[in-house]
PDB file of N, CA and C in Angstrom:
ATOM      1  N   SER A 140     111.447 120.736 124.646  1.00  0.00           N
ATOM      2  CA  SER A 140     110.397 121.629 125.106  1.00  0.00           C
ATOM      3  C   SER A 140     109.760 122.419 123.963  1.00  0.00           C
ATOM      4  N   ASP A 141     110.429 122.476 122.800  1.00  0.00           N
ATOM      5  CA  ASP A 141     109.887 123.246 121.676  1.00  0.00           C
ATOM      6  C   ASP A 141     109.337 122.376 120.549  1.00  0.00           C
ATOM      7  N   GLY A 142     109.304 121.063 120.765  1.00  0.00           N
ATOM      8  CA  GLY A 142     108.782 120.164 119.740  1.00  0.00           C
ATOM      9  C   GLY A 142     109.808 119.695 118.735  1.00  0.00           C
ATOM     10  N   SER A 143     111.072 119.987 118.963  1.00  0.00           N
ATOM     11  CA  SER A 143     112.129 119.530 118.045  1.00  0.00           C
ATOM     12  C   SER A 143     112.511 118.094 118.357  1.00  0.00           C
ATOM     13  N   ILE A 144     112.820 117.360 117.301  1.00  0.00           N
ATOM     14  CA  ILE A 144     113.280 115.974 117.422  1.00  0.00           C
ATOM     15  C   ILE A 144     114.623 115.877 116.715  1.00  0.00           C
ATOM     16  N   ARG A 145     115.560 115.188 117.347  1.00  0.00           N
ATOM     17  CA  ARG A 145     116.879 114.977 116.749  1.00  0.00           C
ATOM     18  C   ARG A 145     117.197 113.487 116.753  1.00  0.00           C
ATOM     19  N   LEU A 146     117.687 112.998 115.629  1.00  0.00           N
ATOM     20  CA  LEU A 146     118.104 111.602 115.497  1.00  0.00           C
ATOM     21  C   LEU A 146     119.623 111.572 115.519  1.00  0.00           C
ATOM     22  N   HIS A 147     120.167 110.886 116.519  1.00  0.00           N
ATOM     23  CA  HIS A 147     121.622 110.835 116.686  1.00  0.00           C
ATOM     24  C   HIS A 147     122.167 109.445 116.428  1.00  0.00           C
ATOM     25  N   GLN A 148     123.390 109.413 116.000  1.00  0.00           N
ATOM     26  CA  GLN A 148     124.182 108.196 115.938  1.00  0.00           C
ATOM     27  C   GLN A 148     125.061 108.215 117.186  1.00  0.00           C
ATOM     28  N   MET A 149     125.271 107.091 117.806  1.00  0.00           N
ATOM     29  CA  MET A 149     125.995 107.043 119.079  1.00  0.00           C
ATOM     30  C   MET A 149     127.435 107.546 118.969  1.00  0.00           C
ATOM     31  N   THR A 150     128.001 107.545 117.789  1.00  0.00           N
ATOM     32  CA  THR A 150     129.405 107.926 117.638  1.00  0.00           C
ATOM     33  C   THR A 150     129.618 109.402 117.329  1.00  0.00           C
ATOM     34  N   SER A 151     128.539 110.187 117.297  1.00  0.00           N
ATOM     35  CA  SER A 151     128.680 111.596 116.951  1.00  0.00           C
ATOM     36  C   SER A 151     127.795 112.466 117.830  1.00  0.00           C
ATOM     37  N   GLU A 152     128.298 113.642 118.166  1.00  0.00           N
ATOM     38  CA  GLU A 152     127.483 114.578 118.947  1.00  0.00           C
ATOM     39  C   GLU A 152     126.511 115.350 118.062  1.00  0.00           C
ATOM     40  N   TYR A 153     126.687 115.280 116.762  1.00  0.00           N
ATOM     41  CA  TYR A 153     125.819 116.007 115.831  1.00  0.00           C
ATOM     42  C   TYR A 153     124.716 115.096 115.318  1.00  0.00           C
ATOM     43  N   PRO A 154     123.480 115.609 115.202  1.00  0.00           N
ATOM     44  CA  PRO A 154     122.376 114.761 114.752  1.00  0.00           C
ATOM     45  C   PRO A 154     122.488 114.388 113.275  1.00  0.00           C
ATOM     46  N   LEU A 155     122.016 113.179 112.951  1.00  0.00           N
ATOM     47  CA  LEU A 155     121.905 112.752 111.552  1.00  0.00           C
ATOM     48  C   LEU A 155     120.761 113.487 110.869  1.00  0.00           C
ATOM     49  N   MET A 156     119.676 113.660 111.624  1.00  0.00           N
ATOM     50  CA  MET A 156     118.486 114.365 111.142  1.00  0.00           C
ATOM     51  C   MET A 156     117.957 115.217 112.279  1.00  0.00           C
ATOM     52  N   GLN A 157     117.287 116.298 111.916  1.00  0.00           N
ATOM     53  CA  GLN A 157     116.644 117.139 112.923  1.00  0.00           C
ATOM     54  C   GLN A 157     115.353 117.672 112.334  1.00  0.00           C
ATOM     55  N   TRP A 158     114.280 117.572 113.132  1.00  0.00           N
ATOM     56  CA  TRP A 158     112.975 118.077 112.725  1.00  0.00           C
ATOM     57  C   TRP A 158     112.585 119.156 113.719  1.00  0.00           C
ATOM     58  N   ASN A 159     112.606 120.391 113.291  1.00  0.00           N
ATOM     59  CA  ASN A 159     112.224 121.500 114.159  1.00  0.00           C
ATOM     60  C   ASN A 159     110.715 121.674 114.154  1.00  0.00           C
ATOM     61  N   ASP A 160     110.170 122.059 115.295  1.00  0.00           N
ATOM     62  CA  ASP A 160     108.743 122.362 115.401  1.00  0.00           C
ATOM     63  C   ASP A 160     107.867 121.208 114.902  1.00  0.00           C
ATOM     64  N   SER A 161     108.272 119.976 115.205  1.00  0.00           N
ATOM     65  CA  SER A 161     107.549 118.807 114.696  1.00  0.00           C
ATOM     66  C   SER A 161     106.173 118.635 115.320  1.00  0.00           C
ATOM     67  N   THR A 162     105.925 119.320 116.435  1.00  0.00           N
ATOM     68  CA  THR A 162     104.634 119.213 117.129  1.00  0.00           C
ATOM     69  C   THR A 162     103.950 120.577 117.213  1.00  0.00           C
ATOM     70  N   ASN A 163     104.212 121.429 116.257  1.00  0.00           N
ATOM     71  CA  ASN A 163     103.664 122.789 116.248  1.00  0.00           C
ATOM     72  C   ASN A 163     103.994 123.545 117.529  1.00  0.00           C
ATOM     73  N   GLY A 164     105.183 123.320 118.041  1.00  0.00           N
ATOM     74  CA  GLY A 164     105.652 124.047 119.213  1.00  0.00           C
ATOM     75  C   GLY A 164     105.273 123.446 120.556  1.00  0.00           C
ATOM     76  N   GLN A 165     104.481 122.366 120.552  1.00  0.00           N
ATOM     77  CA  GLN A 165     104.099 121.719 121.810  1.00  0.00           C
ATOM     78  C   GLN A 165     105.276 120.904 122.362  1.00  0.00           C
ATOM     79  N   PRO A 166     105.488 120.951 123.677  1.00  0.00           N
ATOM     80  CA  PRO A 166     106.552 120.127 124.267  1.00  0.00           C
ATOM     81  C   PRO A 166     106.301 118.633 124.023  1.00  0.00           C
ATOM     82  N   ILE A 167     107.376 117.896 123.845  1.00  0.00           N
ATOM     83  CA  ILE A 167     107.289 116.447 123.667  1.00  0.00           C
ATOM     84  C   ILE A 167     107.330 115.791 125.040  1.00  0.00           C
ATOM     85  N   ILE A 168     106.343 114.964 125.304  1.00  0.00           N
ATOM     86  CA  ILE A 168     106.226 114.257 126.578  1.00  0.00           C
ATOM     87  C   ILE A 168     106.948 112.909 126.513  1.00  0.00           C
ATOM     88  N   ALA A 169     106.803 112.201 125.389  1.00  0.00           N
ATOM     89  CA  ALA A 169     107.406 110.875 125.237  1.00  0.00           C
ATOM     90  C   ALA A 169     107.705 110.615 123.770  1.00  0.00           C
ATOM     91  N   LEU A 170     108.746 109.842 123.531  1.00  0.00           N
ATOM     92  CA  LEU A 170     109.114 109.400 122.187  1.00  0.00           C
ATOM     93  C   LEU A 170     109.609 107.982 122.330  1.00  0.00           C
ATOM     94  N   GLN A 171     109.101 107.085 121.475  1.00  0.00           N
ATOM     95  CA  GLN A 171     109.521 105.700 121.535  1.00  0.00           C
ATOM     96  C   GLN A 171     109.558 105.081 120.154  1.00  0.00           C
ATOM     97  N   TRP A 172     110.602 104.281 119.907  1.00  0.00           N
ATOM     98  CA  TRP A 172     110.703 103.519 118.666  1.00  0.00           C
ATOM     99  C   TRP A 172     109.742 102.349 118.725  1.00  0.00           C
ATOM    100  N   ALA A 173     109.185 101.994 117.565  1.00  0.00           N
ATOM    101  CA  ALA A 173     108.332 100.807 117.470  1.00  0.00           C
ATOM    102  C   ALA A 173     109.174  99.578 117.779  1.00  0.00           C
ATOM    103  N   LEU A 174     108.573  98.627 118.450  1.00  0.00           N
ATOM    104  CA  LEU A 174     109.282  97.409 118.825  1.00  0.00           C
ATOM    105  C   LEU A 174     109.341  96.414 117.677  1.00  0.00           C
ATOM    106  N   THR A 175     108.454  96.554 116.708  1.00  0.00           N
ATOM    107  CA  THR A 175     108.347  95.563 115.645  1.00  0.00           C
ATOM    108  C   THR A 175     108.771  96.079 114.272  1.00  0.00           C
ATOM    109  N   ARG A 176     109.000  97.371 114.148  1.00  0.00           N
ATOM    110  CA  ARG A 176     109.399  97.944 112.850  1.00  0.00           C
ATOM    111  C   ARG A 176     110.423  99.043 113.112  1.00  0.00           C
ATOM    112  N   PRO A 177     111.690  98.814 112.770  1.00  0.00           N
ATOM    113  CA  PRO A 177     112.773  99.729 113.144  1.00  0.00           C
ATOM    114  C   PRO A 177     112.688 101.145 112.575  1.00  0.00           C
ATOM    115  N   SER A 178     111.941 101.369 111.527  1.00  0.00           N
ATOM    116  CA  SER A 178     111.890 102.703 110.911  1.00  0.00           C
ATOM    117  C   SER A 178     110.783 103.594 111.485  1.00  0.00           C
ATOM    118  N   VAL A 179     110.015 103.077 112.431  1.00  0.00           N
ATOM    119  CA  VAL A 179     108.842 103.794 112.939  1.00  0.00           C
ATOM    120  C   VAL A 179     109.073 104.217 114.390  1.00  0.00           C
ATOM    121  N   PHE A 180     108.707 105.478 114.686  1.00  0.00           N
ATOM    122  CA  PHE A 180     108.683 105.917 116.069  1.00  0.00           C
ATOM    123  C   PHE A 180     107.444 106.758 116.336  1.00  0.00           C
ATOM    124  N   PHE A 181     107.094 106.859 117.609  1.00  0.00           N
ATOM    125  CA  PHE A 181     105.875 107.522 118.052  1.00  0.00           C
ATOM    126  C   PHE A 181     106.248 108.664 118.982  1.00  0.00           C
ATOM    127  N   VAL A 182     105.540 109.780 118.838  1.00  0.00           N
ATOM    128  CA  VAL A 182     105.799 110.966 119.650  1.00  0.00           C
ATOM    129  C   VAL A 182     104.485 111.388 120.294  1.00  0.00           C
ATOM    130  N   LEU A 183     104.530 111.638 121.606  1.00  0.00           N
ATOM    131  CA  LEU A 183     103.383 112.169 122.343  1.00  0.00           C
ATOM    132  C   LEU A 183     103.713 113.594 122.749  1.00  0.00           C
ATOM    133  N   ASP A 184     102.818 114.547 122.413  1.00  0.00           N
ATOM    134  CA  ASP A 184     103.069 115.931 122.820  1.00  0.00           C
ATOM    135  C   ASP A 184     102.176 116.328 124.001  1.00  0.00           C
ATOM    136  N   ALA A 185     102.402 117.513 124.527  1.00  0.00           N
ATOM    137  CA  ALA A 185     101.707 117.991 125.722  1.00  0.00           C
ATOM    138  C   ALA A 185     100.216 118.241 125.489  1.00  0.00           C
ATOM    139  N   SER A 186      99.776 118.265 124.239  1.00  0.00           N
ATOM    140  CA  SER A 186      98.355 118.452 123.930  1.00  0.00           C
ATOM    141  C   SER A 186      97.648 117.127 123.653  1.00  0.00           C
ATOM    142  N   SER A 187      98.268 116.024 124.038  1.00  0.00           N
ATOM    143  CA  SER A 187      97.704 114.678 123.856  1.00  0.00           C
ATOM    144  C   SER A 187      97.553 114.287 122.395  1.00  0.00           C
ATOM    145  N   ASN A 188      98.491 114.735 121.562  1.00  0.00           N
ATOM    146  CA  ASN A 188      98.560 114.299 120.172  1.00  0.00           C
ATOM    147  C   ASN A 188      99.637 113.239 120.052  1.00  0.00           C
ATOM    148  N   ILE A 189      99.348 112.191 119.289  1.00  0.00           N
ATOM    149  CA  ILE A 189     100.343 111.173 118.991  1.00  0.00           C
ATOM    150  C   ILE A 189     100.687 111.293 117.516  1.00  0.00           C
ATOM    151  N   TYR A 190     101.967 111.415 117.238  1.00  0.00           N
ATOM    152  CA  TYR A 190     102.480 111.503 115.872  1.00  0.00           C
ATOM    153  C   TYR A 190     103.190 110.198 115.554  1.00  0.00           C
ATOM    154  N   ILE A 191     102.906 109.652 114.383  1.00  0.00           N
ATOM    155  CA  ILE A 191     103.576 108.436 113.934  1.00  0.00           C
ATOM    156  C   ILE A 191     104.519 108.825 112.799  1.00  0.00           C
ATOM    157  N   TRP A 192     105.778 108.502 112.982  1.00  0.00           N
ATOM    158  CA  TRP A 192     106.808 108.750 111.984  1.00  0.00           C
ATOM    159  C   TRP A 192     107.250 107.420 111.397  1.00  0.00           C
ATOM    160  N   ASP A 193     107.264 107.296 110.080  1.00  0.00           N
ATOM    161  CA  ASP A 193     107.832 106.134 109.393  1.00  0.00           C
ATOM    162  C   ASP A 193     108.881 106.675 108.443  1.00  0.00           C
ATOM    163  N   LEU A 194     110.140 106.539 108.825  1.00  0.00           N
ATOM    164  CA  LEU A 194     111.231 107.143 108.063  1.00  0.00           C
ATOM    165  C   LEU A 194     111.409 106.524 106.686  1.00  0.00           C
ATOM    166  N   LEU A 195     110.894 105.309 106.467  1.00  0.00           N
ATOM    167  CA  LEU A 195     110.960 104.711 105.131  1.00  0.00           C
ATOM    168  C   LEU A 195     109.891 105.277 104.206  1.00  0.00           C
ATOM    169  N   GLU A 196     108.796 105.739 104.792  1.00  0.00           N
ATOM    170  CA  GLU A 196     107.704 106.309 103.999  1.00  0.00           C
ATOM    171  C   GLU A 196     107.896 107.810 103.774  1.00  0.00           C
ATOM    172  N   ASN A 197     108.297 108.530 104.833  1.00  0.00           N
ATOM    173  CA  ASN A 197     108.475 109.977 104.727  1.00  0.00           C
ATOM    174  C   ASN A 197     109.428 110.407 105.843  1.00  0.00           C
ATOM    175  N   ASP A 198     110.574 110.958 105.474  1.00  0.00           N
ATOM    176  CA  ASP A 198     111.527 111.372 106.516  1.00  0.00           C
ATOM    177  C   ASP A 198     111.469 112.873 106.794  1.00  0.00           C
ATOM    178  N   LEU A 199     110.443 113.553 106.278  1.00  0.00           N
ATOM    179  CA  LEU A 199     110.286 114.987 106.527  1.00  0.00           C
ATOM    180  C   LEU A 199     109.162 115.308 107.505  1.00  0.00           C
ATOM    181  N   PHE A 200     108.099 114.498 107.476  1.00  0.00           N
ATOM    182  CA  PHE A 200     106.916 114.772 108.284  1.00  0.00           C
ATOM    183  C   PHE A 200     106.355 113.470 108.845  1.00  0.00           C
ATOM    184  N   PRO A 201     105.555 113.554 109.918  1.00  0.00           N
ATOM    185  CA  PRO A 201     104.879 112.347 110.408  1.00  0.00           C
ATOM    186  C   PRO A 201     103.912 111.815 109.354  1.00  0.00           C
ATOM    187  N   VAL A 202     103.718 110.502 109.347  1.00  0.00           N
ATOM    188  CA  VAL A 202     102.783 109.897 108.392  1.00  0.00           C
ATOM    189  C   VAL A 202     101.359 109.890 108.931  1.00  0.00           C
ATOM    190  N   ALA A 203     101.208 110.115 110.239  1.00  0.00           N
ATOM    191  CA  ALA A 203      99.869 110.161 110.833  1.00  0.00           C
ATOM    192  C   ALA A 203      99.914 110.935 112.141  1.00  0.00           C
ATOM    193  N   LYS A 204      98.752 111.470 112.499  1.00  0.00           N
ATOM    194  CA  LYS A 204      98.596 112.178 113.770  1.00  0.00           C
ATOM    195  C   LYS A 204      97.242 111.791 114.344  1.00  0.00           C
ATOM    196  N   GLN A 205      97.224 111.460 115.621  1.00  0.00           N
ATOM    197  CA  GLN A 205      95.985 111.094 116.306  1.00  0.00           C
ATOM    198  C   GLN A 205      95.875 111.921 117.573  1.00  0.00           C
ATOM    199  N   THR A 206      94.761 112.617 117.722  1.00  0.00           N
ATOM    200  CA  THR A 206      94.509 113.372 118.943  1.00  0.00           C
ATOM    201  C   THR A 206      93.688 112.500 119.885  1.00  0.00           C
ATOM    202  N   ILE A 207      94.109 112.439 121.130  1.00  0.00           N
ATOM    203  CA  ILE A 207      93.369 111.682 122.138  1.00  0.00           C
ATOM    204  C   ILE A 207      92.430 112.670 122.825  1.00  0.00           C
ATOM    205  N   PRO A 208      91.124 112.552 122.593  1.00  0.00           N
ATOM    206  CA  PRO A 208      90.183 113.540 123.118  1.00  0.00           C
ATOM    207  C   PRO A 208      89.879 113.356 124.604  1.00  0.00           C
ATOM    208  N   SER A 209      89.337 114.364 125.172  1.00  0.00           N
ATOM    209  CA  SER A 209      88.684 114.388 126.486  1.00  0.00           C
ATOM    210  C   SER A 209      89.580 114.475 127.712  1.00  0.00           C
ATOM    211  N   GLU A 210      90.796 113.952 127.667  1.00  0.00           N
ATOM    212  CA  GLU A 210      91.605 113.969 128.876  1.00  0.00           C
ATOM    213  C   GLU A 210      93.083 113.966 128.521  1.00  0.00           C
ATOM    214  N   ASN A 211      93.883 114.643 129.323  1.00  0.00           N
ATOM    215  CA  ASN A 211      95.323 114.702 129.055  1.00  0.00           C
ATOM    216  C   ASN A 211      95.987 113.344 129.228  1.00  0.00           C
ATOM    217  N   VAL A 212      96.805 113.001 128.240  1.00  0.00           N
ATOM    218  CA  VAL A 212      97.639 111.805 128.315  1.00  0.00           C
ATOM    219  C   VAL A 212      98.977 112.244 128.891  1.00  0.00           C
ATOM    220  N   VAL A 213      99.424 111.589 129.960  1.00  0.00           N
ATOM    221  CA  VAL A 213     100.647 112.017 130.629  1.00  0.00           C
ATOM    222  C   VAL A 213     101.880 111.236 130.198  1.00  0.00           C
ATOM    223  N   THR A 214     101.683 110.024 129.672  1.00  0.00           N
ATOM    224  CA  THR A 214     102.806 109.267 129.125  1.00  0.00           C
ATOM    225  C   THR A 214     102.276 108.130 128.269  1.00  0.00           C
ATOM    226  N   MET A 215     103.188 107.487 127.538  1.00  0.00           N
ATOM    227  CA  MET A 215     102.813 106.347 126.704  1.00  0.00           C
ATOM    228  C   MET A 215     103.930 105.314 126.758  1.00  0.00           C
ATOM    229  N   ALA A 216     103.575 104.084 126.451  1.00  0.00           N
ATOM    230  CA  ALA A 216     104.539 103.001 126.327  1.00  0.00           C
ATOM    231  C   ALA A 216     104.076 102.103 125.191  1.00  0.00           C
ATOM    232  N   LEU A 217     105.018 101.579 124.427  1.00  0.00           N
ATOM    233  CA  LEU A 217     104.674 100.700 123.318  1.00  0.00           C
ATOM    234  C   LEU A 217     104.734  99.255 123.773  1.00  0.00           C
ATOM    235  N   LEU A 218     103.819  98.469 123.236  1.00  0.00           N
ATOM    236  CA  LEU A 218     103.713  97.053 123.569  1.00  0.00           C
ATOM    237  C   LEU A 218     103.857  96.239 122.297  1.00  0.00           C
ATOM    238  N   GLY A 219     104.662  95.215 122.329  1.00  0.00           N
ATOM    239  CA  GLY A 219     104.827  94.352 121.171  1.00  0.00           C
ATOM    240  C   GLY A 219     105.933  93.355 121.417  1.00  0.00           C
ATOM    241  N   GLU A 220     106.004  92.377 120.548  1.00  0.00           N
ATOM    242  CA  GLU A 220     107.037  91.355 120.658  1.00  0.00           C
ATOM    243  C   GLU A 220     107.848  91.349 119.375  1.00  0.00           C
ATOM    244  N   PRO A 221     109.056  91.934 119.402  1.00  0.00           N
ATOM    245  CA  PRO A 221     109.856  92.066 118.189  1.00  0.00           C
ATOM    246  C   PRO A 221     110.181  90.738 117.516  1.00  0.00           C
ATOM    247  N   GLU A 222     110.265  89.664 118.300  1.00  0.00           N
ATOM    248  CA  GLU A 222     110.636  88.368 117.718  1.00  0.00           C
ATOM    249  C   GLU A 222     109.482  87.693 116.991  1.00  0.00           C
ATOM    250  N   LYS A 223     108.263  88.187 117.172  1.00  0.00           N
ATOM    251  CA  LYS A 223     107.098  87.604 116.493  1.00  0.00           C
ATOM    252  C   LYS A 223     106.771  88.428 115.257  1.00  0.00           C
ATOM    253  N   THR A 224     106.280  87.744 114.237  1.00  0.00           N
ATOM    254  CA  THR A 224     105.980  88.417 112.969  1.00  0.00           C
ATOM    255  C   THR A 224     104.490  88.649 112.774  1.00  0.00           C
ATOM    256  N   ASN A 225     103.694  88.592 113.850  1.00  0.00           N
ATOM    257  CA  ASN A 225     102.244  88.759 113.716  1.00  0.00           C
ATOM    258  C   ASN A 225     101.825  90.216 113.525  1.00  0.00           C
ATOM    259  N   GLY A 226     102.752  91.153 113.719  1.00  0.00           N
ATOM    260  CA  GLY A 226     102.451  92.551 113.467  1.00  0.00           C
ATOM    261  C   GLY A 226     101.654  93.244 114.538  1.00  0.00           C
ATOM    262  N   LEU A 227     101.512  92.635 115.708  1.00  0.00           N
ATOM    263  CA  LEU A 227     100.768  93.298 116.777  1.00  0.00           C
ATOM    264  C   LEU A 227     101.661  94.307 117.489  1.00  0.00           C
ATOM    265  N   LEU A 228     101.198  95.536 117.494  1.00  0.00           N
ATOM    266  CA  LEU A 228     101.904  96.614 118.175  1.00  0.00           C
ATOM    267  C   LEU A 228     100.847  97.482 118.835  1.00  0.00           C
ATOM    268  N   GLY A 229     100.994  97.701 120.118  1.00  0.00           N
ATOM    269  CA  GLY A 229     100.021  98.498 120.851  1.00  0.00           C
ATOM    270  C   GLY A 229     100.676  99.675 121.542  1.00  0.00           C
ATOM    271  N   ILE A 230      99.844 100.643 121.893  1.00  0.00           N
ATOM    272  CA  ILE A 230     100.294 101.798 122.657  1.00  0.00           C
ATOM    273  C   ILE A 230      99.463 101.858 123.933  1.00  0.00           C
ATOM    274  N   ALA A 231     100.145 101.852 125.063  1.00  0.00           N
ATOM    275  CA  ALA A 231      99.466 102.046 126.348  1.00  0.00           C
ATOM    276  C   ALA A 231      99.551 103.531 126.677  1.00  0.00           C
ATOM    277  N   LEU A 232      98.403 104.138 126.897  1.00  0.00           N
ATOM    278  CA  LEU A 232      98.327 105.563 127.185  1.00  0.00           C
ATOM    279  C   LEU A 232      97.866 105.768 128.618  1.00  0.00           C
ATOM    280  N   ALA A 233      98.672 106.455 129.412  1.00  0.00           N
ATOM    281  CA  ALA A 233      98.300 106.759 130.799  1.00  0.00           C
ATOM    282  C   ALA A 233      97.696 108.150 130.835  1.00  0.00           C
ATOM    283  N   LYS A 234      96.463 108.234 131.317  1.00  0.00           N
ATOM    284  CA  LYS A 234      95.756 109.513 131.377  1.00  0.00           C
ATOM    285  C   LYS A 234      95.891 110.143 132.752  1.00  0.00           C
ATOM    286  N   GLU A 235      95.610 111.428 132.809  1.00  0.00           N
ATOM    287  CA  GLU A 235      95.746 112.200 134.041  1.00  0.00           C
ATOM    288  C   GLU A 235      94.927 111.620 135.203  1.00  0.00           C
ATOM    289  N   SER A 236      93.800 111.011 134.891  1.00  0.00           N
ATOM    290  CA  SER A 236      92.923 110.435 135.912  1.00  0.00           C
ATOM    291  C   SER A 236      93.460 109.130 136.480  1.00  0.00           C
ATOM    292  N   GLY A 237      94.488 108.565 135.837  1.00  0.00           N
ATOM    293  CA  GLY A 237      95.006 107.271 136.243  1.00  0.00           C
ATOM    294  C   GLY A 237      94.515 106.144 135.358  1.00  0.00           C
ATOM    295  N   GLN A 238      93.592 106.448 134.461  1.00  0.00           N
ATOM    296  CA  GLN A 238      93.070 105.447 133.535  1.00  0.00           C
ATOM    297  C   GLN A 238      94.135 105.099 132.497  1.00  0.00           C
ATOM    298  N   ILE A 239      94.184 103.827 132.106  1.00  0.00           N
ATOM    299  CA  ILE A 239      95.106 103.355 131.076  1.00  0.00           C
ATOM    300  C   ILE A 239      94.278 102.901 129.880  1.00  0.00           C
ATOM    301  N   ASP A 240      94.586 103.405 128.711  1.00  0.00           N
ATOM    302  CA  ASP A 240      93.966 102.956 127.466  1.00  0.00           C
ATOM    303  C   ASP A 240      95.027 102.238 126.645  1.00  0.00           C
ATOM    304  N   ILE A 241      94.618 101.161 125.992  1.00  0.00           N
ATOM    305  CA  ILE A 241      95.520 100.462 125.084  1.00  0.00           C
ATOM    306  C   ILE A 241      94.895 100.500 123.700  1.00  0.00           C
ATOM    307  N   GLN A 242      95.669 100.988 122.749  1.00  0.00           N
ATOM    308  CA  GLN A 242      95.216 101.061 121.368  1.00  0.00           C
ATOM    309  C   GLN A 242      96.190 100.276 120.501  1.00  0.00           C
ATOM    310  N   TYR A 243      95.652  99.621 119.481  1.00  0.00           N
ATOM    311  CA  TYR A 243      96.507  98.876 118.570  1.00  0.00           C
ATOM    312  C   TYR A 243      96.806  99.710 117.342  1.00  0.00           C
ATOM    313  N   VAL A 244      98.006  99.535 116.825  1.00  0.00           N
ATOM    314  CA  VAL A 244      98.507 100.289 115.686  1.00  0.00           C
ATOM    315  C   VAL A 244      98.213  99.507 114.408  1.00  0.00           C
ATOM    316  N   LYS A 245      97.902 100.234 113.336  1.00  0.00           N
ATOM    317  CA  LYS A 245      97.671  99.582 112.046  1.00  0.00           C
ATOM    318  C   LYS A 245      98.892  98.745 111.661  1.00  0.00           C
ATOM    319  N   LYS A 246      98.620  97.617 111.030  1.00  0.00           N
ATOM    320  CA  LYS A 246      99.698  96.675 110.677  1.00  0.00           C
ATOM    321  C   LYS A 246     100.751  97.301 109.759  1.00  0.00           C
ATOM    322  N   LYS A 247     100.362  98.275 108.941  1.00  0.00           N
ATOM    323  CA  LYS A 247     101.350  98.860 108.017  1.00  0.00           C
ATOM    324  C   LYS A 247     102.458  99.597 108.764  1.00  0.00           C
ATOM    325  N   TRP A 248     102.218  99.995 110.027  1.00  0.00           N
ATOM    326  CA  TRP A 248     103.256 100.639 110.832  1.00  0.00           C
ATOM    327  C   TRP A 248     103.872  99.678 111.829  1.00  0.00           C
ATOM    328  N   ALA A 249     103.382  98.453 111.857  1.00  0.00           N
ATOM    329  CA  ALA A 249     103.875  97.483 112.828  1.00  0.00           C
ATOM    330  C   ALA A 249     104.703  96.361 112.194  1.00  0.00           C
ATOM    331  N   LEU A 250     104.377  95.994 110.948  1.00  0.00           N
ATOM    332  CA  LEU A 250     105.087  94.895 110.297  1.00  0.00           C
ATOM    333  C   LEU A 250     106.399  95.355 109.698  1.00  0.00           C
ATOM    334  N   ARG A 251     107.378  94.471 109.714  1.00  0.00           N
ATOM    335  CA  ARG A 251     108.691  94.775 109.111  1.00  0.00           C
ATOM    336  C   ARG A 251     108.604  94.792 107.619  1.00  0.00           C
TER     337      ARG A 251
END
């Protein structure tokens, strides 16, 4: 609820990494690992901002932030085929109106 993210290992109750206030205090609505690149995850906050984290590039801050204008995004889901090496990775965004938008992610965050 405060924008903090914690990375846990299944064998420990203590986080390996913790990022406080990663969304400037906005609650996190959804967080999902990339299906095609294990070091990348996506965070959606309550203000319809999407943060892209690539832990191999920078483990302190997101590498990109995209604001979805005009309407609240209520959830997101990632689309991709991990067994394929074509680098296609998409984000399905569900908006408050019921509209679904699909956006494709740059290959540098999708390829292994």
